[in-house]
PDB file of C-alpha atoms in Angstrom:
ATOM      1  CA  ASP A   1    -111.511 140.109 275.367  1.00 68.00           C
ATOM      2  CA  ALA A   2    -114.668 140.270 273.190  1.00 73.00           C
ATOM      3  CA  GLY A   3    -116.703 141.319 276.220  1.00 88.00           C
ATOM      4  CA  ILE A   4    -116.865 137.841 277.763  1.00 95.00           C
ATOM      5  CA  THR A   5    -116.883 137.196 281.495  1.00 97.00           C
ATOM      6  CA  GLN A   6    -117.229 133.963 283.414  1.00 98.00           C
ATOM      7  CA  SER A   7    -118.343 133.364 286.976  1.00 97.00           C
ATOM      8  CA  PRO A   8    -117.227 132.060 289.296  1.00 98.00           C
ATOM      9  CA  ARG A   9    -113.541 132.038 288.313  1.00 97.00           C
ATOM     10  CA  HIS A  10    -112.701 129.349 290.839  1.00 98.00           C
ATOM     11  CA  LYS A  11    -114.925 126.848 292.601  1.00 97.00           C
ATOM     12  CA  VAL A  12    -114.405 123.850 294.843  1.00 98.00           C
ATOM     13  CA  THR A  13    -117.385 121.593 295.348  1.00 97.00           C
ATOM     14  CA  GLU A  14    -118.157 118.132 296.646  1.00 97.00           C
ATOM     15  CA  THR A  15    -119.125 115.077 294.656  1.00 97.00           C
ATOM     16  CA  GLY A  16    -122.857 114.867 294.104  1.00 97.00           C
ATOM     17  CA  THR A  17    -123.627 118.566 294.429  1.00 97.00           C
ATOM     18  CA  PRO A  18    -125.118 120.631 291.585  1.00 96.00           C
ATOM     19  CA  VAL A  19    -122.959 123.347 290.078  1.00 97.00           C
ATOM     20  CA  THR A  20    -123.815 126.125 287.629  1.00 98.00           C
ATOM     21  CA  LEU A  21    -121.228 128.117 285.714  1.00 98.00           C
ATOM     22  CA  ARG A  22    -122.162 131.343 284.007  1.00 98.00           C
ATOM     23  CA  CYS A  23    -120.890 132.907 280.807  1.00 98.00           C
ATOM     24  CA  HIS A  24    -121.894 136.494 280.149  1.00 97.00           C
ATOM     25  CA  GLN A  25    -121.264 138.535 277.007  1.00 96.00           C
ATOM     26  CA  THR A  26    -122.027 142.161 276.357  1.00 93.00           C
ATOM     27  CA  GLU A  27    -121.873 142.357 272.559  1.00 88.00           C
ATOM     28  CA  ASN A  28    -124.987 140.462 271.459  1.00 89.00           C
ATOM     29  CA  HIS A  29    -123.150 137.565 269.813  1.00 90.00           C
ATOM     30  CA  ARG A  30    -125.406 134.821 268.530  1.00 89.00           C
ATOM     31  CA  TYR A  31    -123.162 131.783 268.978  1.00 91.00           C
ATOM     32  CA  MET A  32    -121.815 130.701 272.356  1.00 93.00           C
ATOM     33  CA  TYR A  33    -119.889 127.589 273.391  1.00 95.00           C
ATOM     34  CA  TRP A  34    -118.723 125.716 276.471  1.00 97.00           C
ATOM     35  CA  TYR A  35    -115.416 123.804 276.340  1.00 96.00           C
ATOM     36  CA  ARG A  36    -113.503 121.932 278.967  1.00 97.00           C
ATOM     37  CA  GLN A  37    -109.716 121.775 279.048  1.00 97.00           C
ATOM     38  CA  ASP A  38    -107.802 118.879 280.546  1.00 94.00           C
ATOM     39  CA  PRO A  39    -104.110 117.974 280.365  1.00 88.00           C
ATOM     40  CA  GLY A  40    -103.451 115.713 277.403  1.00 84.00           C
ATOM     41  CA  HIS A  41    -106.885 116.361 275.877  1.00 86.00           C
ATOM     42  CA  GLY A  42    -106.753 119.922 274.679  1.00 89.00           C
ATOM     43  CA  LEU A  43    -110.093 121.702 274.488  1.00 93.00           C
ATOM     44  CA  ARG A  44    -113.244 119.655 274.031  1.00 94.00           C
ATOM     45  CA  LEU A  45    -116.679 121.008 273.169  1.00 93.00           C
ATOM     46  CA  ILE A  46    -119.404 120.300 275.739  1.00 96.00           C
ATOM     47  CA  HIS A  47    -122.442 122.197 274.413  1.00 95.00           C
ATOM     48  CA  TYR A  48    -123.091 125.149 272.173  1.00 93.00           C
ATOM     49  CA  SER A  49    -125.896 127.598 271.477  1.00 93.00           C
ATOM     50  CA  TYR A  50    -126.958 129.279 268.255  1.00 89.00           C
ATOM     51  CA  GLY A  51    -129.597 131.528 269.792  1.00 90.00           C
ATOM     52  CA  VAL A  52    -131.956 132.023 272.716  1.00 93.00           C
ATOM     53  CA  LYS A  53    -133.323 128.607 273.729  1.00 93.00           C
ATOM     54  CA  ASP A  54    -131.392 126.966 270.852  1.00 92.00           C
ATOM     55  CA  THR A  55    -128.700 124.622 272.086  1.00 94.00           C
ATOM     56  CA  ASP A  56    -127.041 121.401 270.997  1.00 92.00           C
ATOM     57  CA  LYS A  57    -124.613 118.801 272.285  1.00 93.00           C
ATOM     58  CA  GLY A  58    -120.905 118.681 271.652  1.00 91.00           C
ATOM     59  CA  GLU A  59    -118.331 115.939 271.919  1.00 89.00           C
ATOM     60  CA  VAL A  60    -118.422 115.495 275.728  1.00 94.00           C
ATOM     61  CA  SER A  61    -121.958 116.448 276.793  1.00 95.00           C
ATOM     62  CA  ASP A  62    -122.731 113.573 279.191  1.00 96.00           C
ATOM     63  CA  GLY A  63    -123.317 114.862 282.717  1.00 96.00           C
ATOM     64  CA  TYR A  64    -123.809 118.462 281.568  1.00 98.00           C
ATOM     65  CA  SER A  65    -126.814 120.565 280.645  1.00 97.00           C
ATOM     66  CA  VAL A  66    -127.043 124.130 279.368  1.00 98.00           C
ATOM     67  CA  SER A  67    -129.578 126.895 279.140  1.00 97.00           C
ATOM     68  CA  ARG A  68    -129.786 130.182 277.291  1.00 97.00           C
ATOM     69  CA  SER A  69    -132.814 132.257 278.217  1.00 96.00           C
ATOM     70  CA  LYS A  70    -131.171 135.554 277.250  1.00 95.00           C
ATOM     71  CA  THR A  71    -128.744 136.388 274.443  1.00 94.00           C
ATOM     72  CA  GLU A  72    -126.099 137.549 276.873  1.00 96.00           C
ATOM     73  CA  ASP A  73    -126.048 134.546 279.240  1.00 97.00           C
ATOM     74  CA  PHE A  74    -125.127 130.917 278.617  1.00 98.00           C
ATOM     75  CA  LEU A  75    -125.278 128.682 281.687  1.00 98.00           C
ATOM     76  CA  LEU A  76    -123.562 125.324 282.131  1.00 98.00           C
ATOM     77  CA  THR A  77    -124.952 123.026 284.821  1.00 98.00           C
ATOM     78  CA  LEU A  78    -123.448 119.919 286.325  1.00 97.00           C
ATOM     79  CA  GLU A  79    -126.501 118.231 287.827  1.00 93.00           C
ATOM     80  CA  SER A  80    -124.455 116.023 290.159  1.00 96.00           C
ATOM     81  CA  ALA A  81    -120.763 116.814 290.045  1.00 97.00           C
ATOM     82  CA  THR A  82    -118.227 113.986 289.803  1.00 97.00           C
ATOM     83  CA  SER A  83    -114.454 114.021 290.251  1.00 97.00           C
ATOM     84  CA  SER A  84    -114.044 113.411 286.503  1.00 96.00           C
ATOM     85  CA  GLN A  85    -115.580 116.842 285.941  1.00 98.00           C
ATOM     86  CA  THR A  86    -112.662 118.555 287.667  1.00 98.00           C
ATOM     87  CA  SER A  87    -111.389 120.747 284.861  1.00 98.00           C
ATOM     88  CA  VAL A  88    -110.970 124.248 283.528  1.00 98.00           C
ATOM     89  CA  TYR A  89    -114.101 125.400 281.719  1.00 98.00           C
ATOM     90  CA  PHE A  90    -113.949 127.988 278.967  1.00 98.00           C
ATOM     91  CA  CYS A  91    -116.812 129.822 277.364  1.00 97.00           C
ATOM     92  CA  ALA A  92    -116.364 131.103 273.820  1.00 95.00           C
ATOM     93  CA  ILE A  93    -118.247 133.183 271.267  1.00 93.00           C
ATOM     94  CA  THR A  94    -118.036 133.765 267.552  1.00 88.00           C
ATOM     95  CA  VAL A  95    -118.267 137.331 266.323  1.00 76.00           C
ATOM     96  CA  ALA A  96    -120.928 138.486 263.880  1.00 62.00           C
ATOM     97  CA  GLU A  97    -121.440 135.969 261.055  1.00 62.00           C
ATOM     98  CA  GLY A  98    -117.845 134.841 261.147  1.00 66.00           C
ATOM     99  CA  ILE A  99    -116.291 131.743 262.578  1.00 78.00           C
ATOM    100  CA  GLU A 100    -113.433 133.197 264.642  1.00 85.00           C
ATOM    101  CA  GLN A 101    -113.870 132.099 268.238  1.00 90.00           C
ATOM    102  CA  TYR A 102    -112.817 134.115 271.255  1.00 93.00           C
ATOM    103  CA  PHE A 103    -112.584 132.710 274.732  1.00 96.00           C
ATOM    104  CA  GLY A 104    -113.590 133.906 278.154  1.00 97.00           C
ATOM    105  CA  PRO A 105    -111.127 133.894 281.069  1.00 97.00           C
ATOM    106  CA  GLY A 106    -112.088 130.407 282.250  1.00 97.00           C
ATOM    107  CA  THR A 107    -113.448 128.802 285.423  1.00 98.00           C
ATOM    108  CA  ARG A 108    -111.323 126.368 287.394  1.00 98.00           C
ATOM    109  CA  LEU A 109    -113.630 123.759 288.950  1.00 98.00           C
ATOM    110  CA  THR A 110    -112.439 121.210 291.481  1.00 98.00           C
ATOM    111  CA  VAL A 111    -114.751 118.398 292.559  1.00 97.00           C
ATOM    112  CA  THR A 112    -113.584 116.676 295.745  1.00 96.00           C
TER     113      THR A 112
ATOM    114  CA  GLY B   1    -116.892 113.755 263.363  1.00 84.00           C
ATOM    115  CA  GLU B   2    -113.699 115.706 262.890  1.00 89.00           C
ATOM    116  CA  ASN B   3    -110.421 114.447 264.359  1.00 94.00           C
ATOM    117  CA  VAL B   4    -107.385 116.711 264.678  1.00 96.00           C
ATOM    118  CA  GLU B   5    -103.922 115.326 265.409  1.00 97.00           C
ATOM    119  CA  GLN B   6    -101.129 117.690 266.508  1.00 97.00           C
ATOM    120  CA  HIS B   7     -97.362 117.092 266.674  1.00 97.00           C
ATOM    121  CA  PRO B   8     -95.081 117.366 268.482  1.00 97.00           C
ATOM    122  CA  SER B   9     -96.502 117.524 272.001  1.00 96.00           C
ATOM    123  CA  THR B  10     -93.369 119.330 273.224  1.00 97.00           C
ATOM    124  CA  LEU B  11     -90.934 121.386 271.150  1.00 98.00           C
ATOM    125  CA  SER B  12     -87.764 122.974 272.487  1.00 98.00           C
ATOM    126  CA  VAL B  13     -85.840 125.410 270.286  1.00 98.00           C
ATOM    127  CA  GLN B  14     -83.020 127.870 270.774  1.00 98.00           C
ATOM    128  CA  GLU B  15     -83.937 131.532 270.874  1.00 98.00           C
ATOM    129  CA  GLY B  16     -83.711 132.941 267.371  1.00 97.00           C
ATOM    130  CA  ASP B  17     -84.340 129.611 265.652  1.00 98.00           C
ATOM    131  CA  SER B  18     -87.558 128.643 263.866  1.00 98.00           C
ATOM    132  CA  ALA B  19     -90.321 126.418 265.238  1.00 98.00           C
ATOM    133  CA  VAL B  20     -92.793 124.347 263.236  1.00 98.00           C
ATOM    134  CA  ILE B  21     -95.928 122.683 264.624  1.00 98.00           C
ATOM    135  CA  LYS B  22     -97.960 120.338 262.434  1.00 98.00           C
ATOM    136  CA  CYS B  23    -101.599 119.263 262.452  1.00 98.00           C
ATOM    137  CA  THR B  24    -103.684 116.873 260.400  1.00 98.00           C
ATOM    138  CA  TYR B  25    -107.460 116.756 260.120  1.00 97.00           C
ATOM    139  CA  SER B  26    -109.864 114.106 258.914  1.00 96.00           C
ATOM    140  CA  ASP B  27    -113.051 115.824 257.725  1.00 93.00           C
ATOM    141  CA  SER B  28    -112.833 117.185 254.195  1.00 92.00           C
ATOM    142  CA  ALA B  29    -115.752 119.520 255.019  1.00 89.00           C
ATOM    143  CA  SER B  30    -113.519 121.533 257.370  1.00 91.00           C
ATOM    144  CA  ASN B  31    -112.492 124.792 255.770  1.00 90.00           C
ATOM    145  CA  TYR B  32    -111.304 126.969 258.647  1.00 91.00           C
ATOM    146  CA  PHE B  33    -108.070 126.359 260.563  1.00 94.00           C
ATOM    147  CA  PRO B  34    -107.154 128.652 263.467  1.00 94.00           C
ATOM    148  CA  TRP B  35    -104.179 128.584 265.791  1.00 97.00           C
ATOM    149  CA  TYR B  36    -104.345 129.588 269.433  1.00 97.00           C
ATOM    150  CA  LYS B  37    -101.610 130.493 271.890  1.00 98.00           C
ATOM    151  CA  GLN B  38    -102.195 129.851 275.576  1.00 97.00           C
ATOM    152  CA  GLU B  39     -99.916 131.122 278.293  1.00 96.00           C
ATOM    153  CA  LEU B  40     -99.965 129.504 281.709  1.00 94.00           C
ATOM    154  CA  GLY B  41    -103.188 130.259 283.562  1.00 92.00           C
ATOM    155  CA  LYS B  42    -104.595 132.357 280.715  1.00 95.00           C
ATOM    156  CA  ARG B  43    -107.262 131.914 278.081  1.00 96.00           C
ATOM    157  CA  PRO B  44    -106.425 130.653 274.562  1.00 96.00           C
ATOM    158  CA  GLN B  45    -105.749 133.588 272.261  1.00 96.00           C
ATOM    159  CA  LEU B  46    -106.345 133.447 268.506  1.00 94.00           C
ATOM    160  CA  ILE B  47    -103.045 134.307 266.802  1.00 96.00           C
ATOM    161  CA  ILE B  48    -103.621 133.418 263.156  1.00 96.00           C
ATOM    162  CA  ASP B  49    -106.080 131.508 261.022  1.00 93.00           C
ATOM    163  CA  ILE B  50    -106.403 130.281 257.462  1.00 92.00           C
ATOM    164  CA  ARG B  51    -109.304 129.353 255.274  1.00 89.00           C
ATOM    165  CA  SER B  52    -109.254 126.604 252.687  1.00 84.00           C
ATOM    166  CA  ASN B  53    -109.255 128.977 249.730  1.00 83.00           C
ATOM    167  CA  VAL B  54    -105.650 130.013 250.457  1.00 84.00           C
ATOM    168  CA  GLY B  55    -102.476 127.986 250.896  1.00 90.00           C
ATOM    169  CA  GLU B  56    -100.464 130.301 253.103  1.00 94.00           C
ATOM    170  CA  LYS B  57    -100.933 133.283 255.372  1.00 94.00           C
ATOM    171  CA  LYS B  58     -98.287 135.322 257.138  1.00 96.00           C
ATOM    172  CA  ASP B  59     -98.359 137.835 259.965  1.00 94.00           C
ATOM    173  CA  GLN B  60     -94.949 139.188 260.931  1.00 96.00           C
ATOM    174  CA  ARG B  61     -92.990 136.272 262.456  1.00 97.00           C
ATOM    175  CA  ILE B  62     -95.783 133.719 262.251  1.00 98.00           C
ATOM    176  CA  ALA B  63     -97.163 131.940 259.199  1.00 97.00           C
ATOM    177  CA  VAL B  64     -99.584 129.146 258.554  1.00 97.00           C
ATOM    178  CA  THR B  65     -99.610 126.796 255.562  1.00 97.00           C
ATOM    179  CA  LEU B  66    -102.417 124.528 254.431  1.00 96.00           C
ATOM    180  CA  ASN B  67    -102.357 121.455 252.180  1.00 95.00           C
ATOM    181  CA  LYS B  68    -105.977 120.536 251.527  1.00 93.00           C
ATOM    182  CA  THR B  69    -105.123 117.455 249.496  1.00 93.00           C
ATOM    183  CA  ALA B  70    -103.087 115.941 252.292  1.00 94.00           C
ATOM    184  CA  LYS B  71    -105.364 117.423 254.991  1.00 95.00           C
ATOM    185  CA  HIS B  72    -102.584 118.983 256.977  1.00 95.00           C
ATOM    186  CA  PHE B  73    -101.667 122.478 258.109  1.00 97.00           C
ATOM    187  CA  SER B  74     -98.692 123.895 259.955  1.00 98.00           C
ATOM    188  CA  LEU B  75     -97.692 126.846 262.110  1.00 98.00           C
ATOM    189  CA  HIS B  76     -94.279 128.395 261.494  1.00 98.00           C
ATOM    190  CA  ILE B  77     -92.667 130.806 263.943  1.00 98.00           C
ATOM    191  CA  THR B  78     -89.427 132.450 262.840  1.00 97.00           C
ATOM    192  CA  GLU B  79     -86.811 134.240 264.958  1.00 98.00           C
ATOM    193  CA  THR B  80     -88.294 132.828 268.138  1.00 98.00           C
ATOM    194  CA  GLN B  81     -88.248 134.956 271.279  1.00 97.00           C
ATOM    195  CA  PRO B  82     -88.727 134.089 274.971  1.00 96.00           C
ATOM    196  CA  GLU B  83     -92.293 135.447 274.869  1.00 97.00           C
ATOM    197  CA  ASP B  84     -93.172 132.794 272.297  1.00 98.00           C
ATOM    198  CA  SER B  85     -92.967 130.160 275.056  1.00 98.00           C
ATOM    199  CA  ALA B  86     -96.528 128.870 275.509  1.00 98.00           C
ATOM    200  CA  VAL B  87     -98.870 126.045 274.541  1.00 97.00           C
ATOM    201  CA  TYR B  88    -100.128 126.259 270.973  1.00 98.00           C
ATOM    202  CA  PHE B  89    -103.343 124.633 269.770  1.00 97.00           C
ATOM    203  CA  CYS B  90    -104.492 124.027 266.233  1.00 97.00           C
ATOM    204  CA  ALA B  91    -108.168 123.566 265.410  1.00 95.00           C
ATOM    205  CA  ALA B  92    -110.449 122.791 262.501  1.00 94.00           C
ATOM    206  CA  GLY B  93    -113.995 123.839 261.744  1.00 89.00           C
ATOM    207  CA  ALA B  94    -116.466 124.561 258.993  1.00 83.00           C
ATOM    208  CA  SER B  95    -117.528 128.132 258.289  1.00 69.00           C
ATOM    209  CA  GLY B  96    -121.251 128.417 257.954  1.00 58.00           C
ATOM    210  CA  GLY B  97    -121.163 125.517 260.349  1.00 50.00           C
ATOM    211  CA  GLY B  98    -119.359 127.769 262.764  1.00 52.00           C
ATOM    212  CA  ALA B  99    -122.176 127.047 265.150  1.00 60.00           C
ATOM    213  CA  ASP B 100    -120.889 123.521 265.509  1.00 68.00           C
ATOM    214  CA  GLY B 101    -117.750 124.670 267.247  1.00 80.00           C
ATOM    215  CA  LEU B 102    -114.127 123.825 266.606  1.00 88.00           C
ATOM    216  CA  THR B 103    -112.242 120.558 267.035  1.00 91.00           C
ATOM    217  CA  PHE B 104    -108.884 121.121 268.717  1.00 94.00           C
ATOM    218  CA  GLY B 105    -105.596 119.303 268.666  1.00 96.00           C
ATOM    219  CA  LYS B 106    -104.103 118.305 272.012  1.00 96.00           C
ATOM    220  CA  GLY B 107    -101.577 121.116 272.022  1.00 96.00           C
ATOM    221  CA  THR B 108     -97.831 121.691 271.665  1.00 97.00           C
ATOM    222  CA  HIS B 109     -95.763 123.052 274.535  1.00 97.00           C
ATOM    223  CA  LEU B 110     -93.198 125.328 272.896  1.00 98.00           C
ATOM    224  CA  ILE B 111     -90.120 126.048 274.994  1.00 98.00           C
ATOM    225  CA  ILE B 112     -87.699 128.748 273.882  1.00 97.00           C
ATOM    226  CA  GLN B 113     -84.236 128.105 275.288  1.00 95.00           C
ATOM    227  CA  PRO B 114     -82.133 131.245 275.947  1.00 91.00           C
TER     228      PRO B 114
END
């Protein structure tokens, strides 16, 4: 599982509330990613990080922010959750200097 | 940016037959093409990948082919078994630009009929 954990694994929240999802890795990987998965859309990149404090936007970044203050943690924040952000969120890493990506177990977020 | 199209969206085959899933990509800079298998409620798992310097790669019952000129790549599963039932995703990316992430197809639901 490439030493990746995500928390929480499930969350139900109300529209307009802030939500933070955490991705934690234990193997000092440099690159980390947040994807969302929705039926009919596959996996879409939200944000990624190439080092501590180094982040950039992906395909569907609107409404999301990220932070990486430590190598092992990559946080995804929904400042004001909307129903369209109901999804399964996956964190991923690449190993060493390669490009192979490995995914965390996912977080199922429901915004009511 | 990159655009990856995947077909078919659903594929039903008899156990023991072969299954083929096809993907096309748009960005000629892409040079890395992985395939992921995702079982219900689980994370996507990398099952095979190919880089643009080779045309084919095989691992037991699964193989991937790449046609750079036509910008398409395919996953072949032979002698299908019930445990092959899952959703399969293709993706494209650029090594060295691995930091930019992968672009995924929308997935193929493979159903193995007993």
